[in-house]
PDB file of C-alpha atoms in Angstrom:
ATOM      1  CA  UNK A   1       0.000   0.000   0.000  1.00  0.00           C
ATOM      2  CA  UNK A   2       1.422   3.398  -0.970  1.00  0.00           C
ATOM      3  CA  UNK A   3       0.074   6.665   0.446  1.00  0.00           C
ATOM      4  CA  UNK A   4       1.141  10.219  -0.333  1.00  0.00           C
ATOM      5  CA  UNK A   5       1.994  11.878   2.997  1.00  0.00           C
ATOM      6  CA  UNK A   6       2.212  15.491   1.805  1.00  0.00           C
ATOM      7  CA  UNK A   7      -0.993  15.565  -0.276  1.00  0.00           C
ATOM      8  CA  UNK A   8       0.823  15.223  -3.601  1.00  0.00           C
ATOM      9  CA  UNK A   9      -0.088  12.704  -6.306  1.00  0.00           C
ATOM     10  CA  UNK A  10       1.530   9.283  -5.986  1.00  0.00           C
ATOM     11  CA  UNK A  11       4.981   9.353  -7.581  1.00  0.00           C
ATOM     12  CA  UNK A  12       5.353  13.132  -7.378  1.00  0.00           C
ATOM     13  CA  UNK A  13       7.965  14.875  -5.225  1.00  0.00           C
ATOM     14  CA  UNK A  14       7.356  14.555  -1.506  1.00  0.00           C
ATOM     15  CA  UNK A  15       7.057  11.863   1.124  1.00  0.00           C
ATOM     16  CA  UNK A  16       5.173   8.590   0.650  1.00  0.00           C
ATOM     17  CA  UNK A  17       4.321   5.907   3.201  1.00  0.00           C
ATOM     18  CA  UNK A  18       4.811   2.348   1.930  1.00  0.00           C
ATOM     19  CA  UNK A  19       3.183  -0.397   4.017  1.00  0.00           C
ATOM     20  CA  UNK A  20       4.129  -4.000   3.226  1.00  0.00           C
ATOM     21  CA  UNK A  21       2.315  -6.585   5.360  1.00  0.00           C
ATOM     22  CA  UNK A  22       0.579  -9.889   4.884  1.00  0.00           C
ATOM     23  CA  UNK A  23      -1.129 -11.701   7.732  1.00  0.00           C
ATOM     24  CA  UNK A  24      -1.645 -10.125  11.169  1.00  0.00           C
ATOM     25  CA  UNK A  25      -3.198 -11.748  14.228  1.00  0.00           C
ATOM     26  CA  UNK A  26      -3.034 -11.868  17.994  1.00  0.00           C
ATOM     27  CA  UNK A  27      -1.966 -15.152  19.603  1.00  0.00           C
ATOM     28  CA  UNK A  28      -5.178 -16.904  20.708  1.00  0.00           C
ATOM     29  CA  UNK A  29      -7.417 -15.004  18.260  1.00  0.00           C
ATOM     30  CA  UNK A  30     -10.384 -17.208  17.284  1.00  0.00           C
ATOM     31  CA  UNK A  31     -12.478 -16.659  14.145  1.00  0.00           C
ATOM     32  CA  UNK A  32     -16.091 -17.805  13.786  1.00  0.00           C
ATOM     33  CA  UNK A  33     -16.925 -20.696  11.418  1.00  0.00           C
ATOM     34  CA  UNK A  34     -17.628 -18.306   8.522  1.00  0.00           C
ATOM     35  CA  UNK A  35     -14.271 -16.563   8.984  1.00  0.00           C
ATOM     36  CA  UNK A  36     -16.001 -13.185   9.132  1.00  0.00           C
ATOM     37  CA  UNK A  37     -15.555 -12.140  12.771  1.00  0.00           C
ATOM     38  CA  UNK A  38     -13.571 -12.791  15.917  1.00  0.00           C
ATOM     39  CA  UNK A  39     -16.422 -11.455  18.055  1.00  0.00           C
ATOM     40  CA  UNK A  40     -14.878 -10.934  21.482  1.00  0.00           C
ATOM     41  CA  UNK A  41     -12.137 -13.509  20.959  1.00  0.00           C
ATOM     42  CA  UNK A  42      -9.313 -11.076  20.122  1.00  0.00           C
ATOM     43  CA  UNK A  43      -6.616 -13.118  21.881  1.00  0.00           C
ATOM     44  CA  UNK A  44      -3.657 -11.410  23.530  1.00  0.00           C
ATOM     45  CA  UNK A  45      -0.887  -9.132  22.293  1.00  0.00           C
ATOM     46  CA  UNK A  46       1.562  -8.555  20.969  1.00  0.00           C
ATOM     47  CA  UNK A  47       0.059  -8.706  17.497  1.00  0.00           C
ATOM     48  CA  UNK A  48       2.125 -10.849  15.147  1.00  0.00           C
ATOM     49  CA  UNK A  49       2.472  -9.670  11.538  1.00  0.00           C
ATOM     50  CA  UNK A  50       4.146 -11.256   8.556  1.00  0.00           C
ATOM     51  CA  UNK A  51       6.412  -8.996   6.518  1.00  0.00           C
ATOM     52  CA  UNK A  52       6.216  -9.275   2.745  1.00  0.00           C
ATOM     53  CA  UNK A  53       9.252  -9.827   0.518  1.00  0.00           C
ATOM     54  CA  UNK A  54       8.891  -7.063  -2.041  1.00  0.00           C
ATOM     55  CA  UNK A  55      10.897  -5.573  -4.886  1.00  0.00           C
ATOM     56  CA  UNK A  56      10.231  -1.851  -5.375  1.00  0.00           C
ATOM     57  CA  UNK A  57      11.379  -0.048  -8.525  1.00  0.00           C
ATOM     58  CA  UNK A  58      11.421   3.758  -8.551  1.00  0.00           C
ATOM     59  CA  UNK A  59      11.973   5.457 -11.874  1.00  0.00           C
ATOM     60  CA  UNK A  60      13.768   8.565 -10.714  1.00  0.00           C
ATOM     61  CA  UNK A  61      13.934  10.622 -13.906  1.00  0.00           C
ATOM     62  CA  UNK A  62      17.072  12.240 -12.503  1.00  0.00           C
ATOM     63  CA  UNK A  63      15.449  13.091  -9.162  1.00  0.00           C
ATOM     64  CA  UNK A  64      16.966  11.972  -5.872  1.00  0.00           C
ATOM     65  CA  UNK A  65      15.041   9.125  -4.223  1.00  0.00           C
ATOM     66  CA  UNK A  66      15.579   7.808  -0.682  1.00  0.00           C
ATOM     67  CA  UNK A  67      13.897   4.976   1.184  1.00  0.00           C
ATOM     68  CA  UNK A  68      13.897   4.559   4.966  1.00  0.00           C
ATOM     69  CA  UNK A  69      12.647   1.746   7.174  1.00  0.00           C
ATOM     70  CA  UNK A  70      10.423   3.131   9.930  1.00  0.00           C
ATOM     71  CA  UNK A  71       9.823   2.381  13.581  1.00  0.00           C
ATOM     72  CA  UNK A  72       6.195   1.728  14.669  1.00  0.00           C
ATOM     73  CA  UNK A  73       5.920   5.380  15.799  1.00  0.00           C
ATOM     74  CA  UNK A  74       6.866   6.619  12.300  1.00  0.00           C
ATOM     75  CA  UNK A  75      10.403   7.731  13.100  1.00  0.00           C
ATOM     76  CA  UNK A  76      13.135   6.707  10.710  1.00  0.00           C
ATOM     77  CA  UNK A  77      15.032   3.562  11.607  1.00  0.00           C
ATOM     78  CA  UNK A  78      17.605   3.247   8.814  1.00  0.00           C
ATOM     79  CA  UNK A  79      18.096   4.137   5.167  1.00  0.00           C
ATOM     80  CA  UNK A  80      17.565   1.221   2.798  1.00  0.00           C
ATOM     81  CA  UNK A  81      20.257   1.135   0.123  1.00  0.00           C
ATOM     82  CA  UNK A  82      19.249   0.414  -3.491  1.00  0.00           C
ATOM     83  CA  UNK A  83      20.056  -3.158  -4.494  1.00  0.00           C
ATOM     84  CA  UNK A  84      21.712  -2.127  -7.777  1.00  0.00           C
ATOM     85  CA  UNK A  85      23.645   0.894  -6.577  1.00  0.00           C
ATOM     86  CA  UNK A  86      23.062   4.314  -8.112  1.00  0.00           C
ATOM     87  CA  UNK A  87      20.991   3.315 -11.166  1.00  0.00           C
ATOM     88  CA  UNK A  88      17.645   4.342 -12.657  1.00  0.00           C
ATOM     89  CA  UNK A  89      15.270   2.775 -11.857  1.00  0.00           C
ATOM     90  CA  UNK A  90      16.281   2.575  -8.197  1.00  0.00           C
ATOM     91  CA  UNK A  91      15.553  -0.999  -7.056  1.00  0.00           C
ATOM     92  CA  UNK A  92      14.952  -1.816  -3.398  1.00  0.00           C
ATOM     93  CA  UNK A  93      14.609  -5.309  -1.924  1.00  0.00           C
ATOM     94  CA  UNK A  94      12.300  -5.111   1.088  1.00  0.00           C
ATOM     95  CA  UNK A  95      11.112  -7.748   3.507  1.00  0.00           C
ATOM     96  CA  UNK A  96      11.351  -9.260   6.979  1.00  0.00           C
ATOM     97  CA  UNK A  97      15.101  -8.551   7.138  1.00  0.00           C
ATOM     98  CA  UNK A  98      14.250  -4.883   7.805  1.00  0.00           C
ATOM     99  CA  UNK A  99      12.076  -5.830  10.815  1.00  0.00           C
ATOM    100  CA  UNK A 100       9.346  -3.345   9.899  1.00  0.00           C
ATOM    101  CA  UNK A 101       6.091  -3.110   7.985  1.00  0.00           C
ATOM    102  CA  UNK A 102       6.505   0.583   7.122  1.00  0.00           C
ATOM    103  CA  UNK A 103       8.859   2.542   4.882  1.00  0.00           C
ATOM    104  CA  UNK A 104       9.164   6.210   3.962  1.00  0.00           C
ATOM    105  CA  UNK A 105       9.860   6.893   0.297  1.00  0.00           C
ATOM    106  CA  UNK A 106      11.172  10.424  -0.286  1.00  0.00           C
ATOM    107  CA  UNK A 107      11.221  11.867  -3.803  1.00  0.00           C
ATOM    108  CA  UNK A 108      13.082  15.162  -4.082  1.00  0.00           C
ATOM    109  CA  UNK A 109      11.868  17.963  -6.352  1.00  0.00           C
TER     110      UNK A 109
END
C-alpha cells in the first residue's frame, strides 16, 4: 500500500508511506466458522504480523530518491540502500530482514 503523505499525487515529489504486510493476528485469536468475525475472541498481544518480501522499482527521472525503514511510531530507523547501486530505476529489496512493515519513500523535487 502506498500513500502520499504530503498531499501530492503518488509518484510526485514529496514523502510517501509504503506499508508491506501480509497476515496479522493476535496469539489466541479465534475466528467464527464463517471466517467473518472474531467477536470478542481477540486473543492477547503482541500482534504478530508477517512482513512481505517485495521488490520496489522507482523510476527517478534524474530526481533523488531515498527509502527509509520506519519504527512503529513513524520515526526513521535506517536508510535502505538500493540493491543495484546508483541506477535508474532505483531498485529496493524489502522484507522481513528490515524488521518493519513501514517505509518512507522520499522523492526530491
